[in-house]
Coordinates of C-alpha atoms in Angstrom, one line a residue:
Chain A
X1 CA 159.9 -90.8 55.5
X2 CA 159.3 -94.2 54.6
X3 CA 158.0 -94.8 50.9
X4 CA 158.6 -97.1 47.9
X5 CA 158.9 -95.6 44.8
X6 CA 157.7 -97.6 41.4
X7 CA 159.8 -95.8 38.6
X8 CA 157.4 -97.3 35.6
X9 CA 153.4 -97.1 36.0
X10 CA 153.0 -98.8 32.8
X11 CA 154.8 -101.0 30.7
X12 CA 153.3 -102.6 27.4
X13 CA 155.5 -105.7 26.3
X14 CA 155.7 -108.0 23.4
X15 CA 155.3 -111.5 24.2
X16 CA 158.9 -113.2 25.2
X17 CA 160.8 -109.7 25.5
X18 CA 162.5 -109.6 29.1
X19 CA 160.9 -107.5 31.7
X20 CA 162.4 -105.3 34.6
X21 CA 160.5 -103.2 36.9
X22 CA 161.8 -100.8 39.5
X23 CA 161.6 -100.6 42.9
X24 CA 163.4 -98.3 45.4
X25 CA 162.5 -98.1 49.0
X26 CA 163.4 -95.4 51.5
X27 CA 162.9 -97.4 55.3
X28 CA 165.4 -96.9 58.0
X29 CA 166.6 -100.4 59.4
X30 CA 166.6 -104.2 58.3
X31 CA 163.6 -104.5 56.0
X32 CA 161.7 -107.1 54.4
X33 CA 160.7 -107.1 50.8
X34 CA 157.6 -108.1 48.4
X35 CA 156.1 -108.5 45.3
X36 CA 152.8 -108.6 44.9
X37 CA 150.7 -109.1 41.5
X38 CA 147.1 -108.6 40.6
X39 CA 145.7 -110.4 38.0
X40 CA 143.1 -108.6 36.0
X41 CA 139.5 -109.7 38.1
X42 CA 141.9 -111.4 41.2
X43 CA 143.3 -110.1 44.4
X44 CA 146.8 -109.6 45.4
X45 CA 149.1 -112.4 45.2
X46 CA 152.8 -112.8 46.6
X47 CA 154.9 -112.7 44.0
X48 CA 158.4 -113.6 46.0
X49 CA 159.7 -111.8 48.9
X50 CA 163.1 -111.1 50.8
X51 CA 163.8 -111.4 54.4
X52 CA 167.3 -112.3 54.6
X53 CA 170.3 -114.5 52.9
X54 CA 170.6 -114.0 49.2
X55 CA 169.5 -111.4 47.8
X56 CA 168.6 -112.8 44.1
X57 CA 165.0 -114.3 45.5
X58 CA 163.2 -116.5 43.0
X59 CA 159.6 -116.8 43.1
X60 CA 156.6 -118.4 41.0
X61 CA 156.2 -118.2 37.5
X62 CA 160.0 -117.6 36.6
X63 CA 159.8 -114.0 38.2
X64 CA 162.8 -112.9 40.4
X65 CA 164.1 -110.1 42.2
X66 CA 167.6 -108.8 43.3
X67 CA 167.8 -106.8 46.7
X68 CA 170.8 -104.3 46.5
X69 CA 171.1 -102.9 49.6
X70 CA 173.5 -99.7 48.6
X71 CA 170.9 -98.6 46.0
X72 CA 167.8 -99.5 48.3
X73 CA 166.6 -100.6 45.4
X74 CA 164.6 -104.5 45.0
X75 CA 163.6 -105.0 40.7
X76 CA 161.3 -107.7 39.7
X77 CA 162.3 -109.2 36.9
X78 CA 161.6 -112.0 34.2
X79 CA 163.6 -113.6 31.0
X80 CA 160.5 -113.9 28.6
X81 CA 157.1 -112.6 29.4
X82 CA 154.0 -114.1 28.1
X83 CA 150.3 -112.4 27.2
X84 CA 149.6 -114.2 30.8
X85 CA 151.9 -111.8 32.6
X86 CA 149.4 -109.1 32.1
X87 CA 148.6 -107.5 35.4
X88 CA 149.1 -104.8 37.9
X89 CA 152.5 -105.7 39.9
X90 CA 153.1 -104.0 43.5
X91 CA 156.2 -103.7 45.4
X92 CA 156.2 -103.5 49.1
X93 CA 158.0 -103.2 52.3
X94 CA 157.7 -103.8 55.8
X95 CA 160.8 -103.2 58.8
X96 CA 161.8 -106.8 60.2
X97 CA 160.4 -105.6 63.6
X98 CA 157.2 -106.4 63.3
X99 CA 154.4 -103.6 62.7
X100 CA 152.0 -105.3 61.1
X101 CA 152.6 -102.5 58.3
X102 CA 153.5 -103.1 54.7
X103 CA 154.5 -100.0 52.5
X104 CA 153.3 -100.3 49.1
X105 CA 154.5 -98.7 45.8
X106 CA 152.0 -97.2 43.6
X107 CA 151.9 -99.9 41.3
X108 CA 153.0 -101.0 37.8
X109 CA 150.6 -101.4 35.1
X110 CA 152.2 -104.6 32.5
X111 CA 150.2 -105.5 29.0
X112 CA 151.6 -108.4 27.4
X113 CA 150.3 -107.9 23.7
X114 CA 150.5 -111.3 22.0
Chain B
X1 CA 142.6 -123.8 51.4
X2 CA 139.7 -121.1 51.8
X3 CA 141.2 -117.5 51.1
X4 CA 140.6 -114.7 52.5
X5 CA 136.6 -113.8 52.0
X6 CA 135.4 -110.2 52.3
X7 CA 131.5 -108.9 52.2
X8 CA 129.9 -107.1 51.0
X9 CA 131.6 -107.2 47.3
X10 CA 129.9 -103.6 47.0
X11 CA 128.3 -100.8 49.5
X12 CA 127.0 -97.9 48.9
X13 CA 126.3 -95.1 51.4
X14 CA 125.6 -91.6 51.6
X15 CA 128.1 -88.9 53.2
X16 CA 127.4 -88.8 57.2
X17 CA 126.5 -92.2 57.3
X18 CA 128.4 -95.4 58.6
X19 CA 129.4 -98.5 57.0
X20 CA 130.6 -101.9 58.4
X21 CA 132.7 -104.4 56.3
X22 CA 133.6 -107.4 57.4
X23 CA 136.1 -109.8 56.8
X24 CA 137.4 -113.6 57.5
X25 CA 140.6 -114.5 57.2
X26 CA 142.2 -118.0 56.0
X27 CA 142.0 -120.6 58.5
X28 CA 144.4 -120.6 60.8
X29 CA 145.5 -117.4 60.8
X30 CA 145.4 -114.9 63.7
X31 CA 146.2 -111.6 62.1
X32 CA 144.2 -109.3 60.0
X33 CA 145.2 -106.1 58.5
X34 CA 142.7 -104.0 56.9
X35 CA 144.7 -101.6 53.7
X36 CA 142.2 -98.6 51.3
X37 CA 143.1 -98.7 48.0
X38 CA 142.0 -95.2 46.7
X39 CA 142.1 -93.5 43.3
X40 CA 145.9 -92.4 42.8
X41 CA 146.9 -92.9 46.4
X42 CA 147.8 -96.7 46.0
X43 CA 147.6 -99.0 49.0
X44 CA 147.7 -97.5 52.4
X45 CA 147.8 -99.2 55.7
X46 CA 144.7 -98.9 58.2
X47 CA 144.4 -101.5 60.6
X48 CA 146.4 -104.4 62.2
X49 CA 144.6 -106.7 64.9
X50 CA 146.3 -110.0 66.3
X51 CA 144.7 -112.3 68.6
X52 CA 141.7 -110.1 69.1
X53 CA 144.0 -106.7 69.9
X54 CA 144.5 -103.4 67.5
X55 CA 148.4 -103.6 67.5
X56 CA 149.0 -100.7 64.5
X57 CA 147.0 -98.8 63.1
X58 CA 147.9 -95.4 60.0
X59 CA 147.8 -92.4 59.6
X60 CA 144.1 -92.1 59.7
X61 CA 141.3 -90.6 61.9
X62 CA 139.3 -91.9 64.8
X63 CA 136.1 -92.1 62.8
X64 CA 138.2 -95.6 61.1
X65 CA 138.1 -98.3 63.7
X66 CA 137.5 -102.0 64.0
X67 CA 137.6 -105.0 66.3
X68 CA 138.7 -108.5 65.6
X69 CA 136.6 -111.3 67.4
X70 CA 137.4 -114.5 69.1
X71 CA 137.5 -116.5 65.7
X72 CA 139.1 -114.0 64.3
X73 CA 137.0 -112.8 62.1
X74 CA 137.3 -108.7 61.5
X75 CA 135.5 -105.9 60.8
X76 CA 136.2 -102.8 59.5
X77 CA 133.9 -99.6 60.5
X78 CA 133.6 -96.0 58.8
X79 CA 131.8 -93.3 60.9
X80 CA 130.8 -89.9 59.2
X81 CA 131.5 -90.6 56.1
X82 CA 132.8 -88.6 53.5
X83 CA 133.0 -88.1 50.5
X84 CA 136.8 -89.1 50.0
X85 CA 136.4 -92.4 51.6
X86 CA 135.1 -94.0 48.4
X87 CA 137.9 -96.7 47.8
X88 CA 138.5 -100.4 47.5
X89 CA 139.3 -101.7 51.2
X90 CA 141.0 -104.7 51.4
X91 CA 141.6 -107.1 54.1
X92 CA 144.8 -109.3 54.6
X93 CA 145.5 -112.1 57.2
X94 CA 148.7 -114.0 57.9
X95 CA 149.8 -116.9 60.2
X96 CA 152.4 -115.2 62.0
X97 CA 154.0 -111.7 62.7
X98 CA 156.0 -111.0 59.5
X99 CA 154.4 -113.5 57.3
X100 CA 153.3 -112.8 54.1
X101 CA 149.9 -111.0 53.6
X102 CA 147.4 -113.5 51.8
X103 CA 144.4 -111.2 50.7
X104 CA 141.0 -110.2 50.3
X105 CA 139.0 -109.5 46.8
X106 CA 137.9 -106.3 49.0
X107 CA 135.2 -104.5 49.4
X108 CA 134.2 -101.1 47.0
X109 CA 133.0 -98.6 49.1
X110 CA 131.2 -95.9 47.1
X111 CA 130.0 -92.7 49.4
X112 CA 127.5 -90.6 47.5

């Protein structure tokens, strides 16, 4: 079955400590990958996302992720968080034939405490 | 650029009834996917329309269905409610197939 599994639902952070959060996917075939954050009051925002090429992707705000394909596995992370950080982060995938379907994780709860 | 707008913010119906959100996606962009956001059961997929045609649509029942029209515009509709269908629905639309999803504030849908 295809699912993505979130290993932390919530993470509380001081401000500049380093983040990682989990993300393993079970998809059969070339997939696409994404992170997605929701600001507290905001919708979902990309985050960065994988297609192809290498697999350390960088996306805004100094947040990256590493796609390794052997573990199925795709973790956001970040050097030093800050109090702004503080949001619900999402990871997600879709197979590169197109679907129109995205397969989201249950979500990660992150409070920056300043 | 205009996001992705969604109405109403809020709707409240009663079980049995039907409700009708609607949604307009960022300029430009043909495809619309419409996702439910329920308590504990994260983001699921409902709906997919391109250029005014359902191409995908989840693992859920008839009563969910929608259209896209010619400006590409979509709506979402929820026959017979029930009580379970009380979630945050959110609408997505993208330039091309594969892009990335820009979405939707969504709309809460509280059945009583």
């Amino acid at each position: 079955a295809q699912s993505v599994s979130q290993h932390n639902h919530h993470v509380i952070l001081s401000e500049a400590a380093s983040l990682e959060l989990g993300c393993n996917y079970s998809y059969g075939g070339t997939v696409n990958l994404f992170w997605y954050v929701q600001y507290p009051g905001q919708h979902l925002q990309l985050l960065l996302k994988y297609f192809s090429g290498d697999p350390l992707v960088k996306g805004i705000k100094g947040f990256e992720a590493e796609f390794i394909k052997s573990k199925f596995s795709f973790n956001l992370r970040k050097p030093s968080v800050q109090w702004s950080d503080t949001a619900e982060y999402f990871c997600a995938v879709s197979g590169s034939s197109n679907t129109g379907k995205l397969i989201f994780g249950q979500g990660t709860t992150l409070q920056v405490k300043p | 650029e205009a996001g992705v707008t969604q109405s109403p913010t809020h709707l409240i119906k009663t079980r049995g009834q039907q409700a009708t959100l609607r949604c307009s996606p960022i300029s430009g962009h043909t495809s619309v996917y419409w996702y439910q956001q329920a308590l504990g059961l994260g983001l699921q997929f409902l709906l997919w329309y391109d250029e005014g045609e359902e191409r995908n649509r989840g693992n859920f029942p008839p009563r969910f269905s929608g259209r896209q029209f010619p400006n590409y515009s979509s709506e979402l509709n929820v026959n017979a409610l029930e009580l379970e269908d009380s979630a945050l629905y959110l609408c997505a639309s993208s330039s091309y197939r594969n892009s990335p999803l820009h979405f939707g504030n969504g709309t809460r849908l509280t059945v009583t």
